[in-house]
Amino acid sequence: MKYDFTEIEKKWQKYWDDNKTFKTPDLSSGKNIKPKYYALDMFPYPSGDGLHVGHPEGYTATDIIARYKRMKGFSVIHPMGWDAFGLSTEQYAMKMGIHPKIRTAECVARFKQQLKAIGFSYDWEREINTTDEKYYKWTQWIFLKIFNSYYDEAEGRAKPITELKIPEGLSEREKFDFLNSNRLAYLAEVPVNWCPDLATVLSNEEVPEQVEKGYKVIRRNMKQWNLRITKYADRMLKDLDFLDWPNNIKELQRNWIGRSEGASLKFRIKSTVLKEDKFIEVFTTRPDTIFGATYIILAPEHKLVNEITGAENEERITNYRKTAEIKSDLERTELSKEKTGEFTGAFAVNPVNGAEIPILIADYVLASYGTGAIMGVPGHDERDQEFARKLGLEIVPVVIPQEVKTEEEKRIFTENTKNGEVCFSGEGFAINSGFLDGMSTSEAIEEINSHIEKNGIGKKTVSYKLRDWLFSRQRFWGEPFPIIHFEDGTFKALDESELPLTLPDIDSYKQSGTGESPLATIESWVNTVDKESGRKARRETNTMPQWAGSCWYYLRFLDPHNDKIFCDPEKEKLWMPVDLYIGGSEHSVLHLIYARFWYKILYDLGYVSHTEPFKKLFNQGMILGEDGVKMSKSRGNVINPDDVIREFGADSMRLFEMFMGPLEATKPWSTKGIEGLSRFLNRVWRLVTDENTGLVKSNITNEIPELKEKKLLHKTVKKVTEDIEDGDMKFNTAISYLMVMVNEMYKMEKICRSTIENFIILLSPFSPHICEELWEKLGNKNSIQFVSWPLFEQQYIKEDSVTVVFQVNGKIRAKMEVDYDTAEDVLEDHALYNEKILKLIMGKQIIKVITIKNKMVNIVVK
RNA sequence: GCCGAAAUGGCGGAACUGGUAGACGCACUGGACUCAAAAUCCAGCGGGACUUAAAUCCCGUAAGGGUUCGACUCCCUUUUUCGGCACCA
């Protein structure tokens, strides 16, 4: 009987289903003393295209670990689900005039069938779908928890809003505003990234992807929901240190959070149009250069611009702001390689030396970072210098590099800085800086910081690049916000008992055309009445972004059918954190920042018991087309896993994808390559079964293996175990050891049953179907999944003999086979009496001899 | 520009902590089996010199330099590729 992978794979997939082989053990009984292991894949967005070969790569790796851990005696949870809200389903549904729910169901069915055909060991009873009402009820519920919380700065954690102290003597409306200004979810008129092509806003994190696709993204002020993720910036940064994540991902997140230490400084405004004293606050990382500040710049959107602009400057300022406004961020950065700006007519007073310096606006200053205003220090900041030269502003040198020592050098440096030929932005020593003169940069920063705090003109602060998370989208196919708005402009959250707030079932719907979500056009859904007061209200028509559902799905897997709470805290405590999380690196800043953020809020509120959700993270690399470039429909180089499975079987595909190289590497597909792995599995098949009779081959005996055979097995056990265990996800080497063992077994006249059985166990996490089949053929009853992983014994690992090399001056000149652990002095004698070595060292002086047991002898001569 | 990762045969990739570079697979070459082919099995396979052959020698891990008895591995400089960020004050 030939190796009929199609039949075998079908048979075992059915067996696993029927016998619930991969059912998650119940930990909560307390009876289970086995350690837990949570192996998680990033759940897919079920698109209409179905799986591509890139999907199974990471999934196979996780599956290997999950199967291995079960055999190692762990209680394993290995679930799968669907991240099914999203734009592409909505767009398809809109085009075809069907409800996205129907389209989603179609896509899910296809994905599921494809995943099952690869033989992953998922516990399908825990399948979840973010678009299921029973699921998004809890997404909405968590949103309510976030909405009803504030961040206690003193304790550094989120707390229920009911614990927030409301100042005395506020009117009802003021109380309402006060609470809302403290909530972790808040509605605000903010400059957003509006994408006209998609008719929706995008978060900062999402912009690059859409721009790459050729969509336009512009700045626009809109009233939107935001989540106060910035409150968690510091904790998210610090906790990164303890995670077993790839360094580049940690670095990416650190950059994204973008912490910088500095100071905020207050400059008094001197303006003819301003009646009362006002201050401009600037943020700088170099407060020590304050004596070199020769002007102040406000972002064009800065609140004070209107107030300080005099009539004679108004036209120019207004025009400049208008031009800046319509530019997208991208245009703003690209076009302003030539810096531009306008004088407001007002001046500011430098708090340390009383100098009056002009206030300008320029679009190279961003409203959304720091305080939206800077002090221009053109002597020591390249951007400021470029701007100052363009507009002819004064440049004052205030820091001198250490290398500049002599008076003559100092004169030249000062001269060149003033005329704009030199811009030194590094650390050095303060000059022209009053009481800071002569101090090193770090001393000067410390001194100025205490000076400004003492005199109330500023304070040490920390600034982040991370912005609050823009959390609403103008879409239909997303979680509706459990919020209603009243006619007076106030709003309130629904009660938990009113959840889920479901999406309306409608035949067709269109974009509203006004920049609102399609939900706004569905009168019967939008108009409602407040259950408590009976007041007329209008539902929030925005929906949550796609990332909402994936922020907490790993928790729902632990308790997927619970309708009392999103996840039983007991179960959370037992199963979390995720021990291994595999997915693509494209999620390193989006999903992984958002999910950590939600988990931390839930932690603060007492619903979960750990501070981080994902202990170990691993990113699989991309699989390129056979031509070495990214797979894409337009290139026609897409490999469909269905075709691969039909031709070679799922086991060959799994094995090949792992054999291609280290998991994190980007590597091209190769049809010839998978043929090689298919050949290997055929060799394994014929090693065990007689192709004519279909029975176990007659040279497989029940004898006790000889030492040589034992050594072969134990060495393979050691290498495969270590490769799976060490966490590098380099399964290519594990597979190559299995190949070596097969090659060796082919050379043997007879093989002991125990040897071949152990080999099959070692191969089974990689290619489970064929191994189950052979396991059964060898007369075993239960699934191979329930067998213990073999152990290796040190006594069978060590070699009998080794080849030792003899070197002269570091060059290999001879080799010799010696007993393992031959003493060093014996090795030396061997080397010194070796014919070839003798010839080379004859008549020369031996300076020293370096000997390493079992490795080499190096004779150094002159 | 900044940050990060990487560069090894014709190709994908191995090489523990500095100690035999090229495991394993693909491709290729030769042989066996066959009427023939496919499949399968066996053998060879970094480059070069010399040689009938064996043997021997030289070069070789992006490039150049350094440390060391010894470097794919450590240090410095450069180049290239990939990923990310990009006026973040």
PDB file of N, CA and C in Angstrom, chain A residues 769-816:
ATOM      1  N   HIS A 769      -0.541  13.372  11.113  1.00  0.00           N
ATOM      2  CA  HIS A 769      -1.424  12.367  10.525  1.00  0.00           C
ATOM      3  C   HIS A 769      -0.696  11.057  10.209  1.00  0.00           C
ATOM      4  N   ILE A 770       0.412  11.172   9.510  1.00  0.00           N
ATOM      5  CA  ILE A 770       1.141   9.955   9.126  1.00  0.00           C
ATOM      6  C   ILE A 770       1.620   9.220  10.375  1.00  0.00           C
ATOM      7  N   CYS A 771       1.957   9.990  11.408  1.00  0.00           N
ATOM      8  CA  CYS A 771       2.462   9.355  12.621  1.00  0.00           C
ATOM      9  C   CYS A 771       1.348   8.594  13.350  1.00  0.00           C
ATOM     10  N   GLU A 772       0.157   9.171  13.388  1.00  0.00           N
ATOM     11  CA  GLU A 772      -0.982   8.460  13.985  1.00  0.00           C
ATOM     12  C   GLU A 772      -1.203   7.146  13.240  1.00  0.00           C
ATOM     13  N   GLU A 773      -1.146   7.205  11.923  1.00  0.00           N
ATOM     14  CA  GLU A 773      -1.410   6.029  11.094  1.00  0.00           C
ATOM     15  C   GLU A 773      -0.366   4.937  11.353  1.00  0.00           C
ATOM     16  N   LEU A 774       0.908   5.328  11.364  1.00  0.00           N
ATOM     17  CA  LEU A 774       1.968   4.343  11.584  1.00  0.00           C
ATOM     18  C   LEU A 774       1.917   3.804  13.006  1.00  0.00           C
ATOM     19  N   TRP A 775       1.589   4.706  13.931  1.00  0.00           N
ATOM     20  CA  TRP A 775       1.453   4.326  15.343  1.00  0.00           C
ATOM     21  C   TRP A 775       0.399   3.234  15.486  1.00  0.00           C
ATOM     22  N   GLU A 776      -0.684   3.421  14.769  1.00  0.00           N
ATOM     23  CA  GLU A 776      -1.764   2.439  14.806  1.00  0.00           C
ATOM     24  C   GLU A 776      -1.334   1.133  14.141  1.00  0.00           C
ATOM     25  N   LYS A 777      -0.665   1.267  13.002  1.00  0.00           N
ATOM     26  CA  LYS A 777      -0.190   0.081  12.290  1.00  0.00           C
ATOM     27  C   LYS A 777       0.732  -0.764  13.154  1.00  0.00           C
ATOM     28  N   LEU A 778       1.499  -0.091  14.001  1.00  0.00           N
ATOM     29  CA  LEU A 778       2.423  -0.813  14.877  1.00  0.00           C
ATOM     30  C   LEU A 778       1.696  -1.466  16.043  1.00  0.00           C
ATOM     31  N   GLY A 779       0.373  -1.330  16.043  1.00  0.00           N
ATOM     32  CA  GLY A 779      -0.409  -2.067  17.026  1.00  0.00           C
ATOM     33  C   GLY A 779      -0.813  -1.277  18.252  1.00  0.00           C
ATOM     34  N   ASN A 780      -0.683   0.041  18.192  1.00  0.00           N
ATOM     35  CA  ASN A 780      -1.069   0.842  19.351  1.00  0.00           C
ATOM     36  C   ASN A 780      -2.509   1.294  19.211  1.00  0.00           C
ATOM     37  N   LYS A 781      -3.186   1.411  20.341  1.00  0.00           N
ATOM     38  CA  LYS A 781      -4.616   1.678  20.315  1.00  0.00           C
ATOM     39  C   LYS A 781      -4.958   3.167  20.379  1.00  0.00           C
ATOM     40  N   ASN A 782      -4.384   3.857  21.360  1.00  0.00           N
ATOM     41  CA  ASN A 782      -4.754   5.255  21.578  1.00  0.00           C
ATOM     42  C   ASN A 782      -4.055   6.197  20.609  1.00  0.00           C
ATOM     43  N   SER A 783      -4.559   7.443  20.550  1.00  0.00           N
ATOM     44  CA  SER A 783      -3.893   8.465  19.753  1.00  0.00           C
ATOM     45  C   SER A 783      -2.473   8.687  20.262  1.00  0.00           C
ATOM     46  N   ILE A 784      -1.582   8.933  19.344  1.00  0.00           N
ATOM     47  CA  ILE A 784      -0.170   9.144  19.708  1.00  0.00           C
ATOM     48  C   ILE A 784      -0.018  10.388  20.572  1.00  0.00           C
ATOM     49  N   GLN A 785      -1.017  11.282  20.512  1.00  0.00           N
ATOM     50  CA  GLN A 785      -0.997  12.503  21.316  1.00  0.00           C
ATOM     51  C   GLN A 785      -0.911  12.208  22.812  1.00  0.00           C
ATOM     52  N   PHE A 786      -1.383  11.032  23.231  1.00  0.00           N
ATOM     53  CA  PHE A 786      -1.407  10.735  24.664  1.00  0.00           C
ATOM     54  C   PHE A 786      -0.176   9.983  25.158  1.00  0.00           C
ATOM     55  N   VAL A 787       0.786   9.781  24.255  1.00  0.00           N
ATOM     56  CA  VAL A 787       2.002   9.084  24.628  1.00  0.00           C
ATOM     57  C   VAL A 787       2.986  10.087  25.228  1.00  0.00           C
ATOM     58  N   SER A 788       3.814   9.608  26.159  1.00  0.00           N
ATOM     59  CA  SER A 788       4.809  10.521  26.734  1.00  0.00           C
ATOM     60  C   SER A 788       5.964  10.729  25.776  1.00  0.00           C
ATOM     61  N   TRP A 789       6.465  11.921  25.782  1.00  0.00           N
ATOM     62  CA  TRP A 789       7.626  12.263  24.962  1.00  0.00           C
ATOM     63  C   TRP A 789       8.839  11.493  25.486  1.00  0.00           C
ATOM     64  N   PRO A 790       9.636  10.900  24.593  1.00  0.00           N
ATOM     65  CA  PRO A 790      10.782  10.112  25.080  1.00  0.00           C
ATOM     66  C   PRO A 790      11.852  10.976  25.760  1.00  0.00           C
ATOM     67  N   LEU A 791      12.540  10.352  26.695  1.00  0.00           N
ATOM     68  CA  LEU A 791      13.636  11.044  27.378  1.00  0.00           C
ATOM     69  C   LEU A 791      14.951  10.479  26.858  1.00  0.00           C
ATOM     70  N   PHE A 792      15.989  11.260  26.938  1.00  0.00           N
ATOM     71  CA  PHE A 792      17.289  10.720  26.529  1.00  0.00           C
ATOM     72  C   PHE A 792      18.156  10.526  27.756  1.00  0.00           C
ATOM     73  N   GLU A 793      19.076   9.566  27.623  1.00  0.00           N
ATOM     74  CA  GLU A 793      19.984   9.311  28.735  1.00  0.00           C
ATOM     75  C   GLU A 793      21.393   9.707  28.334  1.00  0.00           C
ATOM     76  N   GLN A 794      22.045  10.417  29.242  1.00  0.00           N
ATOM     77  CA  GLN A 794      23.368  10.958  28.969  1.00  0.00           C
ATOM     78  C   GLN A 794      24.348   9.869  28.518  1.00  0.00           C
ATOM     79  N   GLN A 795      24.210   8.667  29.117  1.00  0.00           N
ATOM     80  CA  GLN A 795      25.180   7.609  28.802  1.00  0.00           C
ATOM     81  C   GLN A 795      25.162   7.209  27.329  1.00  0.00           C
ATOM     82  N   TYR A 796      24.037   7.457  26.658  1.00  0.00           N
ATOM     83  CA  TYR A 796      23.972   7.084  25.242  1.00  0.00           C
ATOM     84  C   TYR A 796      24.304   8.259  24.315  1.00  0.00           C
ATOM     85  N   ILE A 797      24.538   9.429  24.916  1.00  0.00           N
ATOM     86  CA  ILE A 797      24.786  10.615  24.100  1.00  0.00           C
ATOM     87  C   ILE A 797      26.251  10.712  23.708  1.00  0.00           C
ATOM     88  N   LYS A 798      27.110  10.348  24.651  1.00  0.00           N
ATOM     89  CA  LYS A 798      28.531  10.584  24.368  1.00  0.00           C
ATOM     90  C   LYS A 798      29.070   9.594  23.329  1.00  0.00           C
ATOM     91  N   GLU A 799      30.020  10.131  22.581  1.00  0.00           N
ATOM     92  CA  GLU A 799      30.595   9.363  21.472  1.00  0.00           C
ATOM     93  C   GLU A 799      31.601   8.341  21.984  1.00  0.00           C
ATOM     94  N   ASP A 800      31.859   7.274  21.201  1.00  0.00           N
ATOM     95  CA  ASP A 800      32.928   6.337  21.533  1.00  0.00           C
ATOM     96  C   ASP A 800      34.265   6.960  21.174  1.00  0.00           C
ATOM     97  N   SER A 801      34.287   7.505  19.978  1.00  0.00           N
ATOM     98  CA  SER A 801      35.555   8.059  19.507  1.00  0.00           C
ATOM     99  C   SER A 801      35.286   9.375  18.800  1.00  0.00           C
ATOM    100  N   VAL A 802      36.291  10.203  18.767  1.00  0.00           N
ATOM    101  CA  VAL A 802      36.161  11.492  18.088  1.00  0.00           C
ATOM    102  C   VAL A 802      37.366  11.730  17.198  1.00  0.00           C
ATOM    103  N   THR A 803      37.171  12.574  16.214  1.00  0.00           N
ATOM    104  CA  THR A 803      38.293  12.968  15.373  1.00  0.00           C
ATOM    105  C   THR A 803      38.907  14.226  15.953  1.00  0.00           C
ATOM    106  N   VAL A 804      40.184  14.138  16.249  1.00  0.00           N
ATOM    107  CA  VAL A 804      40.894  15.288  16.805  1.00  0.00           C
ATOM    108  C   VAL A 804      41.782  15.849  15.712  1.00  0.00           C
ATOM    109  N   VAL A 805      41.829  17.160  15.627  1.00  0.00           N
ATOM    110  CA  VAL A 805      42.675  17.752  14.584  1.00  0.00           C
ATOM    111  C   VAL A 805      43.973  18.256  15.190  1.00  0.00           C
ATOM    112  N   PHE A 806      45.017  18.123  14.408  1.00  0.00           N
ATOM    113  CA  PHE A 806      46.330  18.629  14.833  1.00  0.00           C
ATOM    114  C   PHE A 806      46.659  19.848  13.988  1.00  0.00           C
ATOM    115  N   GLN A 807      46.974  20.925  14.673  1.00  0.00           N
ATOM    116  CA  GLN A 807      47.291  22.152  13.957  1.00  0.00           C
ATOM    117  C   GLN A 807      48.740  22.557  14.213  1.00  0.00           C
ATOM    118  N   VAL A 808      49.316  23.231  13.232  1.00  0.00           N
ATOM    119  CA  VAL A 808      50.601  23.891  13.437  1.00  0.00           C
ATOM    120  C   VAL A 808      50.363  25.365  13.135  1.00  0.00           C
ATOM    121  N   ASN A 809      50.627  26.181  14.119  1.00  0.00           N
ATOM    122  CA  ASN A 809      50.352  27.618  14.008  1.00  0.00           C
ATOM    123  C   ASN A 809      48.915  27.910  13.570  1.00  0.00           C
ATOM    124  N   GLY A 810      48.009  27.128  14.077  1.00  0.00           N
ATOM    125  CA  GLY A 810      46.606  27.400  13.823  1.00  0.00           C
ATOM    126  C   GLY A 810      46.067  26.841  12.530  1.00  0.00           C
ATOM    127  N   LYS A 811      46.924  26.162  11.745  1.00  0.00           N
ATOM    128  CA  LYS A 811      46.430  25.576  10.495  1.00  0.00           C
ATOM    129  C   LYS A 811      46.321  24.078  10.655  1.00  0.00           C
ATOM    130  N   ILE A 812      45.221  23.534  10.205  1.00  0.00           N
ATOM    131  CA  ILE A 812      44.994  22.105  10.350  1.00  0.00           C
ATOM    132  C   ILE A 812      45.917  21.344   9.412  1.00  0.00           C
ATOM    133  N   ARG A 813      46.694  20.472  10.000  1.00  0.00           N
ATOM    134  CA  ARG A 813      47.665  19.720   9.195  1.00  0.00           C
ATOM    135  C   ARG A 813      47.417  18.229   9.247  1.00  0.00           C
ATOM    136  N   ALA A 814      46.720  17.744  10.249  1.00  0.00           N
ATOM    137  CA  ALA A 814      46.464  16.305  10.339  1.00  0.00           C
ATOM    138  C   ALA A 814      45.248  16.054  11.208  1.00  0.00           C
ATOM    139  N   LYS A 815      44.665  14.871  11.033  1.00  0.00           N
ATOM    140  CA  LYS A 815      43.514  14.486  11.848  1.00  0.00           C
ATOM    141  C   LYS A 815      43.755  13.090  12.396  1.00  0.00           C
ATOM    142  N   MET A 816      43.118  12.774  13.488  1.00  0.00           N
ATOM    143  CA  MET A 816      43.294  11.443  14.065  1.00  0.00           C
ATOM    144  C   MET A 816      42.049  11.043  14.838  1.00  0.00           C
TER     145      MET A 816
END
